[in-house]
Coordinates of C-alpha atoms and ligand atoms in Angstrom, one line a residue:
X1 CA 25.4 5.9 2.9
X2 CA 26.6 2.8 4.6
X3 CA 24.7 0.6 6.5
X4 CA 25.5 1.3 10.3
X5 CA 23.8 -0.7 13.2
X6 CA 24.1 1.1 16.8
X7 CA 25.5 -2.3 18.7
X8 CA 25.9 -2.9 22.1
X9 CA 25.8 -6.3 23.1
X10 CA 25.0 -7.6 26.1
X11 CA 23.9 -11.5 26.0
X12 CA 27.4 -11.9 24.4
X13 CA 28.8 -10.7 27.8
X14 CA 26.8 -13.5 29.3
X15 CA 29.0 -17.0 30.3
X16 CA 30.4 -19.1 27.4
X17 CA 28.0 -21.1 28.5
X18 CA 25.3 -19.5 27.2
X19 CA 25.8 -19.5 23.4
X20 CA 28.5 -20.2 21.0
X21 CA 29.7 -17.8 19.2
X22 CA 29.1 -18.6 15.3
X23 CA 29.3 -16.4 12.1
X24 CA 26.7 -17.0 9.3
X25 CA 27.2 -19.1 6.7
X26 CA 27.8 -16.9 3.1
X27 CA 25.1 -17.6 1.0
X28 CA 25.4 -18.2 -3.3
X29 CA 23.8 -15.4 -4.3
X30 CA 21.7 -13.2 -2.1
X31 CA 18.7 -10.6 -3.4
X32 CA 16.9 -8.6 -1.3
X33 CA 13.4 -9.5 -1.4
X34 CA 12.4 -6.5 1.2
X35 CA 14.0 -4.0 3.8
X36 CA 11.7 -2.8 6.3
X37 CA 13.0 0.5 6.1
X38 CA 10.1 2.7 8.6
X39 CA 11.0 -0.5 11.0
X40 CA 15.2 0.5 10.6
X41 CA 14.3 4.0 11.0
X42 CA 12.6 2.9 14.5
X43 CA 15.6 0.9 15.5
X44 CA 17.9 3.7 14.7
X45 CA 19.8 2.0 11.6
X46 CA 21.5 3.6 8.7
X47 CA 20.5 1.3 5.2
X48 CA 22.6 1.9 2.6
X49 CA 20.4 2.6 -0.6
X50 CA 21.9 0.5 -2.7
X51 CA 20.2 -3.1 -3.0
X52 CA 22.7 -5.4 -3.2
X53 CA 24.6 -4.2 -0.2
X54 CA 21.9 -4.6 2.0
X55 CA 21.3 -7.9 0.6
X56 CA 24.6 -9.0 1.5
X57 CA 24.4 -7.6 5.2
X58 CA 21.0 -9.2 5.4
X59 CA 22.4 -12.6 4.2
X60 CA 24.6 -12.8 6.7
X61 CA 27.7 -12.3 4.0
X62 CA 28.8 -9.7 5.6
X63 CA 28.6 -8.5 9.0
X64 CA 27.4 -4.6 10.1
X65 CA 31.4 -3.2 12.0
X66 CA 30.2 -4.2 15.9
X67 CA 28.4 -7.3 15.3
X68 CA 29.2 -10.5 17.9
X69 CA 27.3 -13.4 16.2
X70 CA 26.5 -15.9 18.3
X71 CA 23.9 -19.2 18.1
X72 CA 22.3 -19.5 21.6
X73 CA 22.0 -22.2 23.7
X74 CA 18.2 -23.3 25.1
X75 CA 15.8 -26.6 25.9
X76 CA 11.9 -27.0 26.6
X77 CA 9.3 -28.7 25.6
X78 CA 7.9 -29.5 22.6
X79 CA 4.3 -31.1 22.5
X80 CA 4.9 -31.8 25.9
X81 CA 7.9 -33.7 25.6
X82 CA 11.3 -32.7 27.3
X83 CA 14.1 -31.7 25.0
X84 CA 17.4 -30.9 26.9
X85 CA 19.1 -29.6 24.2
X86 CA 17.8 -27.3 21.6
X87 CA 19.0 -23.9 20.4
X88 CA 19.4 -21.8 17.3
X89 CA 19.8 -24.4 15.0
X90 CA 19.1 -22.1 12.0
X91 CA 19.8 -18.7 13.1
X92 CA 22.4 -16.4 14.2
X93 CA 22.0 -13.8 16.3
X94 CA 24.5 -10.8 15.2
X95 CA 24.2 -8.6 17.9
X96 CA 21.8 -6.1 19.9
X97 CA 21.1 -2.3 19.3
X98 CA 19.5 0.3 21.2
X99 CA 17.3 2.8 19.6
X100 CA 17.2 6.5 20.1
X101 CA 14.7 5.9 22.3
X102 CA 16.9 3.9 24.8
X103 CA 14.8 0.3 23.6
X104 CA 17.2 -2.7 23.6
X105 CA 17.0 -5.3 20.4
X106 CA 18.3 -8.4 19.2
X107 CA 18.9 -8.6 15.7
X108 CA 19.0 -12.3 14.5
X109 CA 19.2 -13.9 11.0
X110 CA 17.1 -17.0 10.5
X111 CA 18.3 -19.5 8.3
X112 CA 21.9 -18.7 8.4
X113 CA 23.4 -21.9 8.2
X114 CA 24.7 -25.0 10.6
X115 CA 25.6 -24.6 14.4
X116 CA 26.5 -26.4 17.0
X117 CA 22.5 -26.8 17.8
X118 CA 21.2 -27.7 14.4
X119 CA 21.0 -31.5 15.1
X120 CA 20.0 -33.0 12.1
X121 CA 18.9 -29.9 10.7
X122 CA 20.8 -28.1 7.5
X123 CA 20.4 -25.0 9.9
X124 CA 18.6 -23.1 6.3
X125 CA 15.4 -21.9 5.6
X126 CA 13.0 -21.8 2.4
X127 CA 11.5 -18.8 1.2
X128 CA 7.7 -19.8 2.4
X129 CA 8.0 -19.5 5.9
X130 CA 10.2 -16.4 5.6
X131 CA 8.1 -15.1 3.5
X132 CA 5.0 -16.3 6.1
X133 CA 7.0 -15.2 9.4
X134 CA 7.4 -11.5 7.3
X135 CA 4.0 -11.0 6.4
X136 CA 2.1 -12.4 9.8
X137 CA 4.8 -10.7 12.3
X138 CA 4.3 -7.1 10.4
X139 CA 0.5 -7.8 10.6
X140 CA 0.3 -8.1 14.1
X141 CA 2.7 -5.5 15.1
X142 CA 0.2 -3.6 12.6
X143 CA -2.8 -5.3 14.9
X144 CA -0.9 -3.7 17.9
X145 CA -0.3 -7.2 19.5
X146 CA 3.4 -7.4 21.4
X147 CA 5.1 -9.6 18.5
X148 CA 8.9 -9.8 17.2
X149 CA 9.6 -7.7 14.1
X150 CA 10.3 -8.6 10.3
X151 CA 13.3 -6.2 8.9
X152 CA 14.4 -7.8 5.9
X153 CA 14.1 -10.7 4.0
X154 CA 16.7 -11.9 1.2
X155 CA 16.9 -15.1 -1.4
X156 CA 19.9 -17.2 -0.7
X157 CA 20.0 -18.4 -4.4
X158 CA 20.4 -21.8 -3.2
X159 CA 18.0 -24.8 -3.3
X160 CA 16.5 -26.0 -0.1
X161 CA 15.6 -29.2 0.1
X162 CA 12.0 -29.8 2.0
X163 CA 8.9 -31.4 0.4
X164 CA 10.9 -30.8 -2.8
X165 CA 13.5 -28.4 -3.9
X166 CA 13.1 -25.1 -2.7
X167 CA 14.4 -21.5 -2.9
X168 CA 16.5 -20.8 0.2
X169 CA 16.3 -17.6 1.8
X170 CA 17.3 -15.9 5.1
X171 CA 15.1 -13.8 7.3
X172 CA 15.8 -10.8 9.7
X173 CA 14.2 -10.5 12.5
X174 CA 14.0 -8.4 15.4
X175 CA 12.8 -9.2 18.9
X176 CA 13.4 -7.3 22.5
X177 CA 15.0 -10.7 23.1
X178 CA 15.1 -14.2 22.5
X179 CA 15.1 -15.4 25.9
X180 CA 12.7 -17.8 25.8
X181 CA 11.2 -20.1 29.3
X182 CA 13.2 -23.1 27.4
X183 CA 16.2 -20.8 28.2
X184 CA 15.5 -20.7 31.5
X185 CA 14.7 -24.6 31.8
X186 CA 18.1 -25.4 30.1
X187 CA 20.1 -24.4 33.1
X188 CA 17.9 -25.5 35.4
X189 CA 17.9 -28.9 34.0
X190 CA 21.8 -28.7 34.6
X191 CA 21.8 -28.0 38.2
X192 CA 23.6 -24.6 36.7
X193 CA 22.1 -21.8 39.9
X194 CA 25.5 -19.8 38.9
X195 CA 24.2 -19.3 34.6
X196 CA 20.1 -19.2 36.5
X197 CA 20.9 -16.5 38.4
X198 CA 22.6 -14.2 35.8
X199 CA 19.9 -15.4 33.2
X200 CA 17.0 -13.7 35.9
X201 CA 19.4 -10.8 36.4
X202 CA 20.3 -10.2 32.6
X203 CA 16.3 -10.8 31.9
X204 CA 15.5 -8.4 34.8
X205 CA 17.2 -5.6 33.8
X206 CA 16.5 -6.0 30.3
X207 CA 12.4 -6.6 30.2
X208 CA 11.4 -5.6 34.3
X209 CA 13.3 -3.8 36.0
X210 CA 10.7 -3.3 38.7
X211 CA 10.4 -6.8 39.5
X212 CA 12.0 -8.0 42.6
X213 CA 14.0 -11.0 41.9
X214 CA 12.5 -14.8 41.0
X215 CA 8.9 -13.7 42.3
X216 CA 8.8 -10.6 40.7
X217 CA 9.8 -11.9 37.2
X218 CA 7.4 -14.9 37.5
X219 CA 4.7 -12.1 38.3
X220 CA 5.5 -10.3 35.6
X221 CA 5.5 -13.1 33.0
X222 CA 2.4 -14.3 34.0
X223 CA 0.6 -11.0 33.3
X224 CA 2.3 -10.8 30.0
X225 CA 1.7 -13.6 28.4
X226 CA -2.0 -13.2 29.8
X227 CA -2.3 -10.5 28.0
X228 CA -0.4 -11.3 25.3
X229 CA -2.5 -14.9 24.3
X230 CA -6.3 -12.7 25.3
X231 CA -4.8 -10.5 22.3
X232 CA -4.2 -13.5 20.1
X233 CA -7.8 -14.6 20.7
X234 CA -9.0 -11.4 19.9
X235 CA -7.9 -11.5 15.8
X236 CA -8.4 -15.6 15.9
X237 CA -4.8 -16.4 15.7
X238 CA -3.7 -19.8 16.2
X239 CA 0.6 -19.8 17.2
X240 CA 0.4 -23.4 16.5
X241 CA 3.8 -24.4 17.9
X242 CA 3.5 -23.4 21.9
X243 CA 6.2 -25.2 23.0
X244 CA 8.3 -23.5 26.2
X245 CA 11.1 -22.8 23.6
X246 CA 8.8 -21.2 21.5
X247 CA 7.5 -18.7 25.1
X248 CA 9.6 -15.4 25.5
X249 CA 10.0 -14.1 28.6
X250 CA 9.5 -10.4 27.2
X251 CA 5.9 -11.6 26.8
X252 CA 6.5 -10.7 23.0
X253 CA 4.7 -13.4 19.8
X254 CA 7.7 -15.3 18.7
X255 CA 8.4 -18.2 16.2
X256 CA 5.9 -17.7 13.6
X257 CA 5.8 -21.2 12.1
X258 CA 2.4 -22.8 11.4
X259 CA 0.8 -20.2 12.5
X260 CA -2.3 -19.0 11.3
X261 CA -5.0 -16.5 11.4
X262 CA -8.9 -18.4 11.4
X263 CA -11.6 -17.1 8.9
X264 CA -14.7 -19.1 10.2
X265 CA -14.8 -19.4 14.3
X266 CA -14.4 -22.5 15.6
X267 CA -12.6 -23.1 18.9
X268 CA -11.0 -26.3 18.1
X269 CA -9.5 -24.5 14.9
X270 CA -5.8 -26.3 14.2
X271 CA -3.7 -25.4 11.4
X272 CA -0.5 -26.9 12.6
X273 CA 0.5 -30.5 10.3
X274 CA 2.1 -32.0 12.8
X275 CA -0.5 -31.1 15.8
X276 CA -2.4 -34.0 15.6
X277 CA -4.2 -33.9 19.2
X278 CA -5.1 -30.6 18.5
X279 CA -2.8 -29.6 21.8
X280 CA -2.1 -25.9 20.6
X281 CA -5.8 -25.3 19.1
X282 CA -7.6 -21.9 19.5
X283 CA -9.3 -22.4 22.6
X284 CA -6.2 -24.4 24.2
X285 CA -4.0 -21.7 24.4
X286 CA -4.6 -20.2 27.5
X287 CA -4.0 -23.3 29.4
X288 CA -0.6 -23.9 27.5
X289 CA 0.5 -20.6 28.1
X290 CA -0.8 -21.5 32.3
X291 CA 1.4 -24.8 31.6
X292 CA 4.4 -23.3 30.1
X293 CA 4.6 -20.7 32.6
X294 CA 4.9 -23.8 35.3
X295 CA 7.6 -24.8 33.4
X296 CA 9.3 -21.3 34.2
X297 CA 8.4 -21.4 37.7
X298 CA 9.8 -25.0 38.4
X299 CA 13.1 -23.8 36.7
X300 CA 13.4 -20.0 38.8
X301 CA 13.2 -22.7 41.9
X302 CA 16.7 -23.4 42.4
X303 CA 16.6 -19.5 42.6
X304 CA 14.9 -19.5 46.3
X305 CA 16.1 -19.6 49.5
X306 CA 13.1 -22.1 50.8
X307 CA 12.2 -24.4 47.8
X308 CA 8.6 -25.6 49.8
X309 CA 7.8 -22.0 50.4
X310 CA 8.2 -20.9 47.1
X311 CA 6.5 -23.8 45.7
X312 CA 3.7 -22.4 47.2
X313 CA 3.7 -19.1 45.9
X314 CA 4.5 -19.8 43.0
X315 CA 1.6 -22.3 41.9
X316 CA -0.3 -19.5 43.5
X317 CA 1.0 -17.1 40.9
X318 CA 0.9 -19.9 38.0
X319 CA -2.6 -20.2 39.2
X320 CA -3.7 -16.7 38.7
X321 CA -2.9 -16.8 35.4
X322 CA -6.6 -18.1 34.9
X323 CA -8.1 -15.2 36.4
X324 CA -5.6 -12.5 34.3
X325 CA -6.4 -14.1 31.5
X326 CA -10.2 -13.8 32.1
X327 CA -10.0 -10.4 32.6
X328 CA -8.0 -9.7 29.8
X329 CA -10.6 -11.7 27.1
X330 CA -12.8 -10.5 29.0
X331 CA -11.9 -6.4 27.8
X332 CA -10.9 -7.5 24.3
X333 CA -14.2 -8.7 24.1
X334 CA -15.7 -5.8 25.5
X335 CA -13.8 -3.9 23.3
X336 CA -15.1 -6.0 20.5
X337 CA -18.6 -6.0 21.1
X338 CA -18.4 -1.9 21.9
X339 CA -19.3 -2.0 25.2
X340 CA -18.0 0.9 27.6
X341 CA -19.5 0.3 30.4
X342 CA -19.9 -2.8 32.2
X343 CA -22.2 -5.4 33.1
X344 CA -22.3 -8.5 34.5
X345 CA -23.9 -10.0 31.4
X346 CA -21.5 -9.4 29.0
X347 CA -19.4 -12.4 28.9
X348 CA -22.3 -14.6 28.2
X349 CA -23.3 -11.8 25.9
X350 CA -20.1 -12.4 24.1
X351 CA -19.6 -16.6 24.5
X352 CA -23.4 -16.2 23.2
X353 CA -22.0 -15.0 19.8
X354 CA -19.3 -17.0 19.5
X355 CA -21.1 -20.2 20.3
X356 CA -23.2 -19.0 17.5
X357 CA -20.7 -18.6 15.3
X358 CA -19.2 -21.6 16.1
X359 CA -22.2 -23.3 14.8
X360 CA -23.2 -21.1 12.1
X361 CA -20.0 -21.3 10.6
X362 CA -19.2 -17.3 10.3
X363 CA -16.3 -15.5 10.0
X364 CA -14.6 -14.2 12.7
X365 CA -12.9 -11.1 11.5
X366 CA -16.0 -10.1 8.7
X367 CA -18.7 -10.9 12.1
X368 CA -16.7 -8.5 14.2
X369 CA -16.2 -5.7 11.4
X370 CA -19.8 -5.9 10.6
X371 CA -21.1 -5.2 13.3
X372 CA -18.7 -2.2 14.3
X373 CA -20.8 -0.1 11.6
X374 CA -23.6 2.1 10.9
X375 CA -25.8 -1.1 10.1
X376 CA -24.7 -3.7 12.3
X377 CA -27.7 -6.2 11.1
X378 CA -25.2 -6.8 8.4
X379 CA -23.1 -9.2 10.8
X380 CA -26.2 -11.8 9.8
X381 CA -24.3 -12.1 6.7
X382 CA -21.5 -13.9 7.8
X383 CA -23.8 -16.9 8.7
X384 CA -24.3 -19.8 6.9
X385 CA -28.2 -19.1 8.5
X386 CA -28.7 -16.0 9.6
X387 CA -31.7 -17.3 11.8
X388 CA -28.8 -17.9 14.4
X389 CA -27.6 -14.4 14.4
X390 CA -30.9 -12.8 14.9
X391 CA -31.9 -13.6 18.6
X392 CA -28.7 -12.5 19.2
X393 CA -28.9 -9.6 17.8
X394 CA -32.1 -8.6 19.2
X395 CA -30.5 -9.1 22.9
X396 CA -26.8 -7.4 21.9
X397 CA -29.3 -4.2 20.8
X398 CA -31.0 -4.6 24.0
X399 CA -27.8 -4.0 26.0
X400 CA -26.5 -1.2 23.8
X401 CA -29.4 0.5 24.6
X402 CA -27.9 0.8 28.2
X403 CA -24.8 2.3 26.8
X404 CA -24.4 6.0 27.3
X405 CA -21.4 6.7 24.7
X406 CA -22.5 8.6 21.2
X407 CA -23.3 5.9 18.7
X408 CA -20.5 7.4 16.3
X409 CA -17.7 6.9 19.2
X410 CA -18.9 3.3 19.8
X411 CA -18.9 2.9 16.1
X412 CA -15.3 4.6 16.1
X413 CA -14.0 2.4 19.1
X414 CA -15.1 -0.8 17.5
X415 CA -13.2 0.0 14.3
X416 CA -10.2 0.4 16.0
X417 CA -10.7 -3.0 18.2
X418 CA -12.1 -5.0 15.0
X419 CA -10.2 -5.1 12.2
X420 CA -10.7 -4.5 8.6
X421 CA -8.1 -7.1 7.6
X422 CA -5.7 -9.7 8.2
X423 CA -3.2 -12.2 7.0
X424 CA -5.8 -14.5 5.3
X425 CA -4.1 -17.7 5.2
X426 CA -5.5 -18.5 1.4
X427 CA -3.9 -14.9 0.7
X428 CA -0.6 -15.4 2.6
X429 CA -0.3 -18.9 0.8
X430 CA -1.1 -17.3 -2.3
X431 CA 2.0 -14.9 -2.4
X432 CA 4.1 -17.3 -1.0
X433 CA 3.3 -19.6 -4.2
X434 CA 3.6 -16.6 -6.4
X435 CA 6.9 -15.7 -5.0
X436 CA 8.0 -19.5 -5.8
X437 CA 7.2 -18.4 -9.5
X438 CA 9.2 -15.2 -9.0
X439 CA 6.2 -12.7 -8.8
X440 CA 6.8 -11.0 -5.6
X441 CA 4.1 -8.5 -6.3
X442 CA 1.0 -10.1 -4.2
X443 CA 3.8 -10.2 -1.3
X444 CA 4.5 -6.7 -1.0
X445 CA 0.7 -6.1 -1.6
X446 CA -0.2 -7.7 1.4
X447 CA 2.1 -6.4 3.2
X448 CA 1.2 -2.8 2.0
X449 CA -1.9 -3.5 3.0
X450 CA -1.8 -4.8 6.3
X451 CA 0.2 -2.1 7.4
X452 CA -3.2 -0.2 8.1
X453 CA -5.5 -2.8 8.7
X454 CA -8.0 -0.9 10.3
X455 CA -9.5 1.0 7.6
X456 CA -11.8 0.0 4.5
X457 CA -11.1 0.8 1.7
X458 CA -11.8 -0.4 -2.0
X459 CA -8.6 -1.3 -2.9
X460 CA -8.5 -4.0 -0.3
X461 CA -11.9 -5.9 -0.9
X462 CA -10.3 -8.7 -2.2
X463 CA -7.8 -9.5 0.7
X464 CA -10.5 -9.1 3.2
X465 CA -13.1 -11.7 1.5
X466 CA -13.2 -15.3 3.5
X467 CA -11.9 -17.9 1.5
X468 CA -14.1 -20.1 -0.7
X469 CA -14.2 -23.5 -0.2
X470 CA -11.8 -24.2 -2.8
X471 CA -9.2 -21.4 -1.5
X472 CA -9.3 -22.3 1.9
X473 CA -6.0 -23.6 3.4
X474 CA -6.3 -26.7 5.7
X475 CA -2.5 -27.1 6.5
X476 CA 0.0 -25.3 7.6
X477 CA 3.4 -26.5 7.5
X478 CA 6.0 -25.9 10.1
X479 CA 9.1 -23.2 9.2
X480 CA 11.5 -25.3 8.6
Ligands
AMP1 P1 10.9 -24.6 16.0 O1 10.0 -25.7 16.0 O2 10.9 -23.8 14.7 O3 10.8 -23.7 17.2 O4 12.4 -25.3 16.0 C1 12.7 -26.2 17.0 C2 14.2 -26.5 17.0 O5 14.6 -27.1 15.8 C3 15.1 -25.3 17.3 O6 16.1 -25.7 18.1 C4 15.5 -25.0 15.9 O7 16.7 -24.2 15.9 C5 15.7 -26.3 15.2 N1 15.5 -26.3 13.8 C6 14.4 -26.1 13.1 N2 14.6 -26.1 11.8 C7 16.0 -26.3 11.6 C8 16.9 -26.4 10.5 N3 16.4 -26.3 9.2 N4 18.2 -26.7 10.7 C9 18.6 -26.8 11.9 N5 17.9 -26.7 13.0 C10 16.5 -26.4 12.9
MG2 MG1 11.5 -22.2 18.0

């Protein structure tokens, strides 16, 4: 069999002005390091069986019959400051397919070489944050949070050089697009109404096709990425790198850098090197993501008829991101705590336990597991003094006595909301350094593993233990 990719691609019939079109660079010597072949069957792809010819597809030496590569064009802004130019400095996208199920993907290669955007960039990647965007993208989709997609990674066999000399190696990702709110602001910035308009009209159709024009899309947005950051909250992961060119409009995680998943809750948590103010920690990123999606609004301006009437409604909508937000924590927490019904009480319930987490220095993910079994009391474990847990706990079994569902469903419903594991960072950092060495067993471990994360089992006990103080990762270092 040869490896076929159903193509039909649509932001390449977008203006020039939009992207340029750019071929990969051939790598030295490309080895697959993983296909994600349950992900192609999803897409519709053929793989071909054999190794090495995948390898070369997925190093962008050779391109799948129907591919349009292109590098596209974007701005935003990054720690608050305006960039006017950015873009795919180190990736190529090589085209779009639609699955059997009618769903429209791009398929881009990340490190893939130089293009016109790459700055001062050598437009490559090393294997640790391909190896990191692999394993934390699959565990979220696994999570069932709205992410892009990992479906292959490949060595480059050449040296990258970073901190020191690295392995260089190209990953395959797959996203419902990359249209990002810096795409948006790059035209905007340009006075360009003409590329604006068929930017909201190509987004439309592709992510919301209910949404009536500039209004409808920012509505639509805004309730995404509400949703989409109160799900991030809810397994303690940190994006790191929220800048409006790192913000899809699909509503859909993207740009898996520093990212990180945090063992003991604290709200200020930061794992980013170069986020020194702490502007994309834990707790911030519900007003980023309110911030960005200003960014998006100012730019879909030059979209409306009356510029002072829309400014109007549209900090209106920007403004109700708050509230959407709110009440999306507000059910994963719910969900969290197994809580069916509601109550007035129960965010403070909630905020209760996490301020006494905060303090007592517990896990997040082991707090929440623990308590969704048969002997909750257990969840006093994960504090450094379990003296903080208890008048918690004492109030939490209070208000469960007011729930009517069968303990067994609660316990059931909390499994499913809490899981049993996730990308440790000390475990992620661990096969990345292993996979330096050439071991690429602990990779596909994890990965095997967090494919079902919500289910104990013995085999896994390891992975889901907190780090000790000597494992724990304090840094993590951007992707490029
Ligand atoms: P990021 O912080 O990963 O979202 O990247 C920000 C910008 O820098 C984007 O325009 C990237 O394409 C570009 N960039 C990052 N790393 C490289 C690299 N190694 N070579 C060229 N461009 C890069
Ligand atoms: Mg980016």
């Amino acid at each position: 069999m040869t490896t076929h990719f159903p193509f039909d691609n649509s932001y390449a019939t977008l203006p020039e002005r939009f992207f340029t079109r750019q071929s990969p660079a051939a790598v030295a010597a490309p080895k697959l390091i993983a296909a994600n072949r349950p992900l192609a069957d999803r897409l519709g792809l053929t793989l071909a069986a054999d190794d090495e010819a995948l390898a070369r597809i997925f190093a962008g030496n050779e391109m799948p019959e129907g591919a349009a590569p292109l590098a596209q064009v974007y701005a935003g802004h990054q720690f608050g400051g305006w960039s006017p130019q950015l873009g795919d400095g180190r990736a190529v996208m090589i085209g779009e397919v639609v699955a059997p199920d009618g769903a429209r993907f791009d398929i881009q290669l990340k490190g893939a070489g130089r293009t016109p955007y790459s700055r001062m960039g050598d437009g490559r990647a090393w294997l640790g944050p391909v190896l990191r965007e692999y394993i934390v993208s699959e565990a979220m989709a696994a999570l069932g949070i709205p992410t892009t997609r990992a479906l292959a990674a490949v060595e480059t066999g050449e040296i990258v050089l970073r901190e020191g000399r690295m392995p260089g190696a190209v990953f395959t990702r797959v996203a419902s697009s990359h249209i990002r709110v810096g795409t948006f602001q790059f035209f905007a910035a340009r006075d360009d109404t003409e590329a604006l308009q068929a930017l909201l009209d190509h987004t439309i159709a592709r992510h919301y096709p209910e949404a009536d024009g500039p209004t409808g899309l920012l509505k639509s947005v805004v309730a995404a990425q509400a949703k989409l950051i109160a799900a991030w909250m809810g397994v303690g992961f940190i994006h790191g790198v929220m800048n409006t060119d790192n913000m899809t409009l699909s509503g859909e995680t993207i740009d898996y850098g520093p990212c990180a998943l945090m063992d003991a809750y604290h709200p200020e948590t930061v794992f980013s090197s170069i986020d020194q103010f702490g502007r994309y920690a834990y707790a911030n990123q519900p007003q980023i993501g309110a911030w960005n999606l200003a960014q998006l609004a100012t730019s879909l301006l030059p979209l409306m008829p009356d510029r002072d009437a829309a400014i109007e409604s549209f900090t209106e909508i920007v403004n109700g991101f708050a509230g959407r937000f709110d009440d999306a924590w507000h059910h994963v927490l719910r969900a969290k705590l197994g809580l069916a019904t509601e109550e007035e009480e129960d965010v403070s319930l909630a905020f209760d336990l996490l301020n006494r987490m905060a303090q007592g220095g517990a896990d997040f993910t082991r707090t929440f597991r623990a308590l969704s079994s048969a002997t909750p009391e257990d969840a006093a474990e994960a504090f450094e003094a379990p003296a903080a847990f208890t008048p918690w706990f004492e109030a939490y079994k209070t208000r469960l006595t007011r729930e009517t569902r069968p303990v067994a469903e609660r316990v059931t419903a909390m499994q499913a909301a809490n899981p049993a594991l996730i990308p440790r960072n000390h475990r992620v950092e661990e096969a990345i350094q292993a996979a330096v060495q050439g071991d690429y067993a602990p990779f596909h471990r994890l990965n095997d593993a967090l494919a079902d994360p919500f289910t104990d089992r013995p085999e896994i006990e390891d992975l889901q233990q907190p780090p000790t103080e000597t494992e724990r990762v304090r840094q993590t270092f951007c992707g490029t």
